[in-house]
Short mmCIF file of C-alpha atoms in Angstrom, two decimals:
data_model
loop_
_atom_site.label_atom_id
_atom_site.label_comp_id
_atom_site.label_asym_id
_atom_site.label_seq_id
_atom_site.Cartn_x
_atom_site.Cartn_y
_atom_site.Cartn_z
CA MET A 190 -55.94 17.55 58.66
CA GLU A 191 -57.89 16.42 55.80
CA ASP A 192 -56.11 16.35 52.66
CA TYR A 193 -56.96 19.01 50.13
CA ARG A 194 -57.63 16.82 47.33
CA ARG A 195 -60.18 14.89 49.29
CA ILE A 196 -62.20 18.41 49.62
CA ALA A 197 -61.49 18.94 45.97
CA ASP A 198 -63.18 15.60 45.19
CA ARG A 199 -66.09 16.61 47.19
CA ILE A 200 -66.73 19.89 45.39
CA GLY A 201 -65.99 18.20 42.02
CA ALA A 202 -68.88 15.63 42.96
CA ASP A 203 -71.51 18.52 43.87
CA ILE A 204 -70.40 20.34 40.21
CA ALA A 205 -71.01 16.80 38.53
CA ALA A 206 -74.38 16.35 40.42
CA GLY A 207 -75.63 19.81 39.67
CA ARG A 208 -75.48 20.91 43.19
CA LEU A 209 -72.86 23.47 42.32
CA ARG A 210 -74.20 25.01 38.81
CA PRO A 211 -71.98 26.41 35.98
CA GLY A 212 -70.87 30.33 36.34
CA GLU A 213 -71.80 29.89 40.10
CA ARG A 214 -69.25 31.84 42.45
CA LEU A 215 -67.70 29.80 45.05
CA PRO A 216 -66.92 31.49 48.73
CA PRO A 217 -64.00 33.65 49.02
CA GLN A 218 -61.20 31.59 50.30
CA ARG A 219 -61.29 32.84 53.85
CA ARG A 220 -65.03 31.90 54.32
CA PHE A 221 -64.65 28.50 52.60
CA ALA A 222 -61.90 27.53 55.11
CA ARG A 223 -64.23 28.74 57.87
CA GLN A 224 -67.13 26.60 56.44
CA HIS A 225 -64.80 23.59 56.30
CA GLY A 226 -62.75 24.08 59.25
CA ILE A 227 -59.34 24.19 57.44
CA ALA A 228 -56.59 26.65 57.32
CA GLY A 229 -56.60 29.42 54.70
CA SER A 230 -53.60 27.98 53.19
CA THR A 231 -55.33 24.53 52.59
CA ALA A 232 -58.42 26.46 50.95
CA ALA A 233 -55.92 28.00 48.52
CA ARG A 234 -54.66 24.59 47.51
CA VAL A 235 -58.34 23.25 46.92
CA TYR A 236 -59.06 26.11 44.86
CA GLY A 237 -56.00 25.72 42.99
CA GLU A 238 -56.54 22.07 42.60
CA LEU A 239 -60.04 22.69 40.97
CA VAL A 240 -58.72 25.18 38.55
CA ARG A 241 -56.13 22.56 37.63
CA ARG A 242 -58.70 19.95 37.06
CA GLY A 243 -60.60 22.23 34.99
CA LEU A 244 -63.65 22.40 37.03
CA ALA A 245 -63.15 25.99 37.94
CA VAL A 246 -61.71 29.37 36.89
CA GLY A 247 -60.32 32.45 38.93
CA GLU A 248 -60.89 35.84 37.63
CA VAL A 249 -58.73 38.56 38.81
CA GLY A 250 -60.77 40.92 41.51
CA ARG A 251 -63.84 39.01 41.17
CA GLY A 252 -63.31 35.26 42.71
CA THR A 253 -63.40 31.73 41.65
CA PHE A 254 -66.09 30.40 39.50
CA VAL A 255 -67.63 26.80 38.47
CA ARG A 256 -66.60 26.57 34.98
CA ALA A 257 -69.17 27.07 32.49
CA GLY A 258 -68.02 24.80 29.91
CA ALA A 259 -65.28 21.87 29.23
CA PRO A 260 -61.54 23.39 29.25
CA ALA A 261 -60.04 23.67 25.78
CA PRO A 262 -57.55 21.35 24.87
CA GLU A 263 -53.91 22.29 24.94
CA PRO A 264 -51.97 23.97 23.34
CA ALA A 265 -54.72 26.70 23.47
CA LEU A 266 -55.85 28.04 19.98
CA ALA A 267 -53.49 25.55 17.87
CA GLU A 268 -56.35 24.67 15.49
CA PRO A 269 -59.11 26.34 13.70
CA GLY A 270 -62.45 26.21 15.52
CA ALA A 271 -65.41 23.91 14.38
CA ALA A 272 -68.14 26.80 15.30
CA ARG A 273 -69.97 28.28 12.14
CA VAL A 274 -68.04 31.66 12.98
CA ASP A 275 -64.47 31.44 14.00
CA LEU A 276 -63.28 34.46 15.90
CA GLU A 277 -60.93 32.11 17.84
CA VAL A 278 -58.02 31.76 15.58
CA ASN A 279 -56.41 33.85 12.78
CA PHE A 280 -56.08 32.61 9.44
CA PRO A 281 -56.54 35.50 7.27
CA VAL A 282 -56.72 34.46 3.82
CA LEU A 283 -58.06 37.07 1.05
CA PRO A 284 -60.72 36.18 -1.94
CA GLY A 285 -58.47 35.45 -4.91
CA GLN A 286 -55.16 35.15 -3.10
CA ALA A 287 -54.89 31.62 -4.07
CA ALA A 288 -54.89 32.75 -7.81
CA ARG A 289 -51.95 35.08 -7.06
CA LEU A 290 -49.81 32.42 -5.11
CA ALA A 291 -50.56 29.63 -7.92
CA ALA A 292 -48.77 31.68 -10.64
CA GLY A 293 -45.87 31.90 -8.24
CA LEU A 294 -45.85 28.07 -7.98
CA ALA A 295 -45.57 27.75 -11.71
CA ARG A 296 -41.96 28.12 -11.35
CA THR A 297 -41.23 25.43 -8.81
CA ALA A 298 -43.00 23.15 -11.37
CA ARG A 299 -39.75 23.27 -13.70
CA PRO A 300 -37.91 20.04 -13.47
CA ASP A 301 -34.71 21.84 -12.40
CA VAL A 302 -36.13 24.00 -9.72
CA LEU A 303 -38.23 21.02 -8.48
CA ASP A 304 -35.29 18.81 -8.45
CA ALA A 305 -33.50 21.31 -6.03
CA GLY A 306 -36.60 21.68 -3.92
CA LEU A 307 -36.86 18.00 -3.34
CA ARG A 308 -33.30 17.97 -1.84
CA PRO A 309 -32.47 18.34 1.86
CA THR A 310 -31.77 21.77 2.74
CA THR A 311 -29.83 23.30 5.54
CA ALA A 312 -31.12 25.99 8.31
CA ALA A 313 -29.30 28.72 6.15
CA GLY A 314 -31.37 27.77 3.06
CA THR A 315 -29.91 29.19 -0.24
CA ALA A 316 -28.41 32.57 -0.94
CA ARG A 317 -31.32 33.27 -3.19
CA ALA A 318 -33.49 32.84 -0.05
CA ARG A 319 -31.46 34.70 2.05
CA GLU A 320 -31.19 37.79 -0.16
CA ALA A 321 -35.00 37.47 -0.89
CA ALA A 322 -36.17 37.32 2.85
CA ALA A 323 -33.72 39.87 4.09
CA ALA A 324 -34.99 42.46 1.51
CA HIS A 325 -38.75 41.45 2.40
CA LEU A 326 -38.42 41.49 6.09
CA SER A 327 -36.90 44.88 5.99
CA ARG A 328 -39.05 47.80 7.15
CA ALA A 329 -38.80 51.40 8.36
CA GLY A 330 -35.02 51.80 7.93
CA TRP A 331 -33.99 48.31 9.42
CA ALA A 332 -32.51 45.58 7.19
CA PRO A 333 -31.25 42.24 8.22
CA GLU A 334 -27.98 41.26 6.87
CA PRO A 335 -28.43 38.01 4.57
CA GLU A 336 -25.98 35.88 6.51
CA ARG A 337 -28.04 36.48 9.56
CA LEU A 338 -31.12 34.86 8.29
CA LEU A 339 -32.11 31.29 8.89
CA PHE A 340 -35.13 29.16 7.85
CA ALA A 341 -37.77 27.06 10.01
CA GLY A 342 -40.84 25.20 8.69
CA SER A 343 -43.08 27.64 10.45
CA GLY A 344 -42.93 30.58 12.83
CA ARG A 345 -43.81 28.34 15.84
CA GLY A 346 -40.58 26.16 14.63
CA ALA A 347 -38.42 29.43 14.56
CA LEU A 348 -39.81 30.45 18.10
CA ALA A 349 -39.06 27.01 19.51
CA ALA A 350 -35.43 26.93 17.92
CA ALA A 351 -34.90 30.49 19.48
CA LEU A 352 -36.19 29.39 23.04
CA ALA A 353 -34.14 26.09 22.83
CA ALA A 354 -30.91 28.04 21.94
CA LEU A 355 -31.36 30.67 24.52
CA VAL A 356 -32.96 29.10 27.49
CA PRO A 357 -31.55 25.61 29.15
CA THR A 358 -33.82 23.24 30.68
CA GLY A 359 -35.13 24.19 34.33
CA GLU A 360 -34.09 28.08 33.46
CA ARG A 361 -37.00 30.84 33.43
CA LEU A 362 -38.05 33.21 30.33
CA GLY A 363 -39.90 36.17 31.13
CA VAL A 364 -42.79 36.90 29.25
CA GLU A 365 -45.37 39.66 28.85
CA ARG A 366 -48.43 39.16 31.59
CA PHE A 367 -50.49 38.32 28.61
CA THR A 368 -48.68 36.48 25.79
CA TYR A 369 -49.40 33.89 22.84
CA PRO A 370 -50.69 30.63 24.12
CA LEU A 371 -48.34 28.52 22.11
CA VAL A 372 -45.46 29.78 24.09
CA LYS A 373 -46.74 28.12 26.94
CA GLY A 374 -46.97 24.48 25.11
CA ILE A 375 -43.20 25.06 23.60
CA ALA A 376 -41.98 26.26 27.09
CA ALA A 377 -43.56 23.12 28.59
CA ARG A 378 -42.03 20.84 26.19
CA LEU A 379 -38.49 22.27 26.57
CA GLY A 380 -38.67 22.59 30.18
CA ILE A 381 -38.65 26.13 30.35
CA THR A 382 -40.55 28.25 33.19
CA LEU A 383 -42.25 30.99 32.30
CA VAL A 384 -42.37 34.26 34.28
CA PRO A 385 -45.13 36.90 33.70
CA LEU A 386 -43.42 40.57 33.11
CA ALA A 387 -45.69 43.60 34.00
CA MET A 388 -47.01 45.55 31.22
CA ASP A 389 -48.96 48.98 30.67
CA GLU A 390 -50.61 50.91 27.87
CA HIS A 391 -47.43 50.84 25.89
CA GLY A 392 -46.68 47.24 26.26
CA LEU A 393 -43.90 45.61 28.32
CA ARG A 394 -42.46 47.79 31.07
CA PRO A 395 -38.45 48.04 30.93
CA ASP A 396 -38.15 48.09 34.57
CA ALA A 397 -39.89 44.68 34.55
CA LEU A 398 -36.70 43.03 33.62
CA SER A 399 -35.02 43.97 36.51
CA ALA A 400 -37.64 43.22 38.95
CA ALA A 401 -37.94 39.75 37.90
CA PRO A 402 -36.15 36.85 39.30
CA PRO A 403 -33.00 35.83 37.25
CA LEU A 404 -34.09 35.28 33.67
CA ARG A 405 -32.15 33.76 30.64
CA ALA A 406 -34.26 35.66 28.01
CA VAL A 407 -37.53 37.36 27.18
CA TYR A 408 -40.11 36.82 24.66
CA LEU A 409 -42.35 39.77 23.47
CA GLN A 410 -44.34 41.06 20.64
CA PRO A 411 -43.56 44.75 20.27
CA ALA A 412 -46.00 45.34 17.08
CA VAL A 413 -49.62 44.58 17.19
CA HIS A 414 -49.16 42.59 20.30
CA ASN A 415 -51.42 39.26 20.62
CA PRO A 416 -53.83 39.34 22.37
CA LEU A 417 -54.06 43.23 23.71
CA GLY A 418 -53.31 44.63 20.01
CA ILE A 419 -50.73 47.18 21.59
CA THR A 420 -48.22 48.77 19.39
CA MET A 421 -44.94 49.79 21.10
CA PRO A 422 -44.16 53.08 20.65
CA PRO A 423 -40.60 54.63 19.43
CA GLU A 424 -39.69 55.72 22.88
CA ARG A 425 -40.72 52.61 24.80
CA ARG A 426 -38.43 50.55 22.28
CA ALA A 427 -35.54 52.66 23.21
CA GLU A 428 -36.03 52.43 26.62
CA LEU A 429 -36.58 48.64 26.44
CA ALA A 430 -33.36 48.26 24.22
CA ALA A 431 -31.32 50.01 27.01
CA ALA A 432 -32.89 47.71 29.52
CA LEU A 433 -31.92 44.76 27.71
CA ARG A 434 -28.08 46.06 27.53
CA ARG A 435 -27.88 46.68 31.13
CA SER A 436 -29.30 43.24 32.03
CA GLY A 437 -27.38 41.32 29.23
CA LEU A 438 -30.46 39.52 28.18
CA TYR A 439 -31.89 38.48 24.92
CA ALA A 440 -35.24 39.25 23.52
CA VAL A 441 -37.07 36.83 21.31
CA GLU A 442 -38.86 39.37 19.31
CA ASP A 443 -42.11 37.72 17.67
CA ALA A 444 -42.88 39.95 14.44
CA VAL A 445 -45.58 37.63 12.74
CA TYR A 446 -47.76 40.54 12.85
CA GLY A 447 -45.23 43.20 12.31
CA PHE A 448 -46.05 43.46 8.77
CA LEU A 449 -49.04 45.31 9.70
CA ARG A 450 -47.24 47.98 10.87
CA ALA A 451 -44.43 48.35 8.50
CA ASP A 452 -44.15 52.10 9.45
CA LEU A 453 -42.05 50.88 12.79
CA PRO A 454 -39.00 49.09 12.86
CA PRO A 455 -38.39 46.14 15.07
CA LEU A 456 -36.88 46.14 18.49
CA ALA A 457 -33.63 44.49 16.93
CA ALA A 458 -33.15 48.10 14.89
CA LEU A 459 -32.14 49.21 18.54
CA ALA A 460 -30.46 46.31 19.91
CA PRO A 461 -29.41 44.09 17.10
CA GLU A 462 -26.99 42.22 19.32
CA ARG A 463 -29.69 41.41 22.24
CA ALA A 464 -32.62 40.69 19.92
CA VAL A 465 -33.69 37.64 17.93
CA VAL A 466 -36.78 38.20 15.41
CA VAL A 467 -38.86 35.53 14.44
CA ASP A 468 -41.40 35.70 11.64
CA SER A 469 -43.31 33.75 9.19
CA LEU A 470 -45.65 33.64 5.96
CA SER A 471 -48.48 32.22 7.71
CA LYS A 472 -50.30 35.29 8.50
CA ARG A 473 -48.57 37.44 5.75
CA LEU A 474 -49.62 34.86 3.14
CA ALA A 475 -51.44 31.73 4.09
CA PRO A 476 -50.93 29.00 6.91
CA GLY A 477 -51.33 25.89 4.30
CA LEU A 478 -47.53 26.39 2.60
CA THR A 479 -45.38 28.54 4.73
CA ALA A 480 -41.72 28.98 6.00
CA GLY A 481 -40.39 30.66 8.92
CA PHE A 482 -37.68 33.05 9.53
CA LEU A 483 -35.30 33.50 12.27
CA VAL A 484 -32.77 36.65 12.37
CA ALA A 485 -29.86 35.87 14.62
CA PRO A 486 -28.04 38.62 16.48
CA PRO A 487 -24.60 39.47 14.56
CA GLY A 488 -22.13 36.64 14.30
CA ASP A 489 -24.61 34.54 16.43
CA ALA A 490 -26.36 32.31 13.57
CA PRO A 491 -24.49 28.90 13.92
CA ARG A 492 -25.91 28.62 17.41
CA PHE A 493 -29.46 29.16 16.31
CA ALA A 494 -28.77 26.75 13.30
CA ALA A 495 -27.65 24.05 15.46
CA ALA A 496 -31.04 24.70 17.24
CA LEU A 497 -32.93 24.48 14.23
CA ARG A 498 -31.45 21.13 13.29
CA SER A 499 -31.81 19.10 16.48
CA GLY A 500 -35.17 20.20 16.87
CA ALA A 501 -36.17 19.13 13.35
CA TRP A 502 -37.50 22.72 12.81
CA SER A 503 -35.93 23.47 9.67
CA ALA A 504 -37.71 24.40 6.61
CA SER A 505 -38.60 21.80 3.61
CA GLY A 506 -36.76 22.82 0.22
CA PHE A 507 -39.92 22.84 -1.94
CA ALA A 508 -41.75 25.34 0.76
CA LEU A 509 -38.53 27.50 0.66
CA GLU A 510 -38.19 27.69 -3.33
CA ALA A 511 -42.26 28.59 -3.16
CA ALA A 512 -41.71 31.11 -0.49
CA THR A 513 -38.45 32.62 -2.25
CA GLN A 514 -40.19 33.11 -5.63
CA TRP A 515 -43.30 34.67 -3.81
CA LEU A 516 -40.97 37.08 -2.11
CA THR A 517 -38.88 38.06 -5.28
CA ASP A 518 -41.66 38.19 -7.92
CA GLY A 519 -43.91 40.68 -5.92
CA THR A 520 -46.63 38.45 -4.98
CA ALA A 521 -46.16 38.55 -1.22
CA ALA A 522 -45.79 42.37 -1.25
CA THR A 523 -49.12 42.69 -2.88
CA ILE A 524 -51.19 40.19 -0.96
CA GLU A 525 -49.34 41.68 2.38
CA ALA A 526 -50.59 45.44 1.40
CA ALA A 527 -54.26 43.93 0.70
CA LYS A 528 -54.25 42.42 4.03
CA ARG A 529 -53.33 45.67 5.62
CA ALA A 530 -56.41 47.44 4.07
CA ASP A 531 -58.39 44.31 5.01
CA ALA A 532 -57.39 44.47 8.83
CA ALA A 533 -58.06 48.27 9.01
CA GLU A 534 -61.50 47.75 7.43
CA ARG A 535 -62.37 44.74 10.02
CA GLN A 536 -61.39 47.16 12.61
CA ARG A 537 -63.67 49.79 11.28
CA LEU A 538 -66.40 47.25 11.41
CA VAL A 539 -65.44 46.42 15.18
CA ALA A 540 -65.56 50.05 15.79
CA ASP A 541 -69.11 50.54 14.26
CA ARG A 542 -70.78 47.38 15.55
CA LEU A 543 -69.27 47.34 19.22
CA ALA A 544 -69.49 51.09 19.56
CA GLY A 545 -69.45 52.08 23.38
CA LEU A 546 -68.07 48.90 24.59
CA ALA A 547 -64.26 48.37 26.08
CA VAL A 548 -62.75 47.06 23.08
CA HIS A 549 -58.87 47.98 22.49
CA ALA A 550 -56.98 47.10 19.30
CA ASP A 551 -54.55 48.67 16.81
CA PRO A 552 -56.30 50.08 14.25
CA HIS A 553 -54.30 47.98 11.77
CA SER A 554 -54.76 44.76 13.56
CA TYR A 555 -56.44 41.37 12.85
CA HIS A 556 -57.70 41.09 16.48
CA CYS A 557 -59.11 42.98 19.38
CA TRP A 558 -59.22 42.83 23.12
CA TRP A 559 -62.53 43.29 24.73
CA GLU A 560 -62.93 43.65 28.41
CA LEU A 561 -66.62 42.52 28.99
CA PRO A 562 -69.30 44.48 30.62
CA ALA A 563 -70.84 43.45 34.18
CA PRO A 564 -72.70 41.15 35.00
CA TRP A 565 -70.79 39.09 32.20
CA ARG A 566 -67.71 36.97 32.87
CA ALA A 567 -65.39 36.06 30.13
CA GLU A 568 -66.25 32.20 30.50
CA THR A 569 -69.98 32.83 30.55
CA PHE A 570 -69.78 35.04 27.57
CA VAL A 571 -67.85 32.47 25.63
CA ALA A 572 -70.26 29.76 26.49
CA ALA A 573 -73.40 31.95 25.62
CA ALA A 574 -71.44 32.87 22.08
CA ALA A 575 -70.88 29.39 21.35
CA ARG A 576 -74.50 28.61 21.58
CA HIS A 577 -74.62 31.27 18.98
CA GLY A 578 -72.40 29.34 16.67
CA ILE A 579 -69.39 31.92 17.51
CA ALA A 580 -66.13 30.60 18.76
CA MET A 581 -63.73 33.05 20.64
CA ALA A 582 -60.96 32.85 22.97
CA PRO A 583 -61.15 33.72 26.65
CA GLY A 584 -58.62 36.15 28.20
CA ALA A 585 -57.36 33.10 30.53
CA ALA A 586 -55.84 31.36 27.27
CA PHE A 587 -53.30 34.17 27.24
CA THR A 588 -52.07 34.16 30.90
CA VAL A 589 -49.33 32.10 32.42
CA ASP A 590 -51.35 31.62 35.74
CA PRO A 591 -54.79 29.99 34.90
CA ALA A 592 -56.25 31.02 38.51
CA HIS A 593 -55.79 34.68 37.53
CA ALA A 594 -57.81 35.32 34.38
CA PRO A 595 -58.89 38.50 33.25
CA ASN A 596 -62.46 39.58 32.35
CA ALA A 597 -61.98 40.02 28.78
CA VAL A 598 -61.96 37.80 25.58
CA ARG A 599 -59.85 38.04 22.35
CA LEU A 600 -61.76 38.34 19.01
CA ALA A 601 -59.90 37.39 16.13
CA LEU A 602 -61.26 38.93 13.07
CA GLY A 603 -59.21 37.57 10.16
CA SER A 604 -60.89 34.50 9.20
CA PRO A 605 -64.74 35.18 8.42
CA PRO A 606 -66.10 36.77 5.35
CA HIS A 607 -66.92 40.82 6.18
CA ASP A 608 -70.90 39.95 5.92
CA VAL A 609 -70.48 37.13 8.30
CA LEU A 610 -68.09 38.94 10.63
CA THR A 611 -70.72 41.61 10.64
CA GLY A 612 -73.59 39.55 11.59
CA ALA A 613 -71.40 38.04 14.39
CA LEU A 614 -70.48 41.26 15.86
CA ASP A 615 -74.08 42.15 16.10
CA THR A 616 -74.85 39.21 17.96
CA LEU A 617 -72.09 39.64 20.52
CA ALA A 618 -73.31 43.25 20.86
CA THR A 619 -76.78 41.99 21.41
CA LEU A 620 -75.68 39.54 24.17
CA ALA A 621 -73.22 42.05 25.84
CA HIS A 622 -76.08 44.45 26.27
CA GLY A 623 -78.20 41.82 27.72
CA THR A 624 -77.48 39.48 30.63
CA PRO A 625 -75.96 36.13 31.15
CA GLU A 626 -78.27 33.53 29.68
CA ASP A 627 -79.08 30.01 31.08
CA LEU A 628 -76.16 27.80 30.06
CA THR A 629 -78.08 24.39 30.75
CA PRO A 630 -77.89 22.39 27.67
CA GLU A 631 -81.23 22.40 25.67
#
């Protein structure tokens, strides 16, 4: 029997020579198998190999298509885009907030404060930092004990430490069917296998925990889910907390967008012994000078502190001093309140400019999920938008299995000024109401 990789080589040569054009649909696997005189299982391996090489993309319920552009480098969405309008990565920085932050930095320039900030710090930080962080992260009746607070250099570092502490190499981590792309990169580096879990309109389904193969933990975003924009209602949170207790699983709760829904407590309020909360200042304030937070389950802080140290994910002393000042002097609270208003206004722009289209989001979110209309496919729409100088993320960036990509895109709304965002949304609406344009380079 002919090796599936040789067949994939021939298909790749046809793509390179232009005999198969970008966006062209490959035959169904059964027909492909008949055409090439191979078994259906071999055809499936050929298509899987084409996807692995970045030559094709599979879309749920639609088939497999020749990729319309080069695949994004890994990890997905890790760096700001180079497009004129970046709707791919969320870095919300409001006009005038630098001046507010600068005022708080004045204290860190004092010799005594700077001297402390230049010295090594532990994952537990200082008592002042723990008190400030515990008070600031509190919401809707939930208040973490300061002794459970640990600090990382970023939210990503806090997330990596949580996964390293809970999931041994070679074991499984459950994730929502659509998940934060950086989790895939972190899991790969830690040797963790990701298992996608079923979701519905309220978020992660509690019965998905018992239906999955044996897991060591689950990662989820109950508030302003990225990319779907779902915020889990209180009833679902209670059901999920009960499911965690029954299963004995830990939940790593990503609360990086939780400040946008300060009216709801985290899942950790219902199951503190089963939940680890990770958060950061990157979305709350700015990515340039940030700190990450990890709230450990009661009595479990030493295990997570060890993971932070072993991965070199701890916060720097200077960043921690600056963050503590912003948390205690009201700067952080003021900027976060302004961002909540800003996010709501950007969602109003989306509702106006993309009216009538299948766009889903929490009305307080800095992103939205757009299920594209026929005849558009996610990949060709992303390529068409790029020709207009607009970058966005295809739905495939948020799936564990790249061969089963949704026909949707995520729009990150936080980076462009309002007028630029409005113009970009108008351009995208015009594209969506048209037909796919020729993606051959001009």
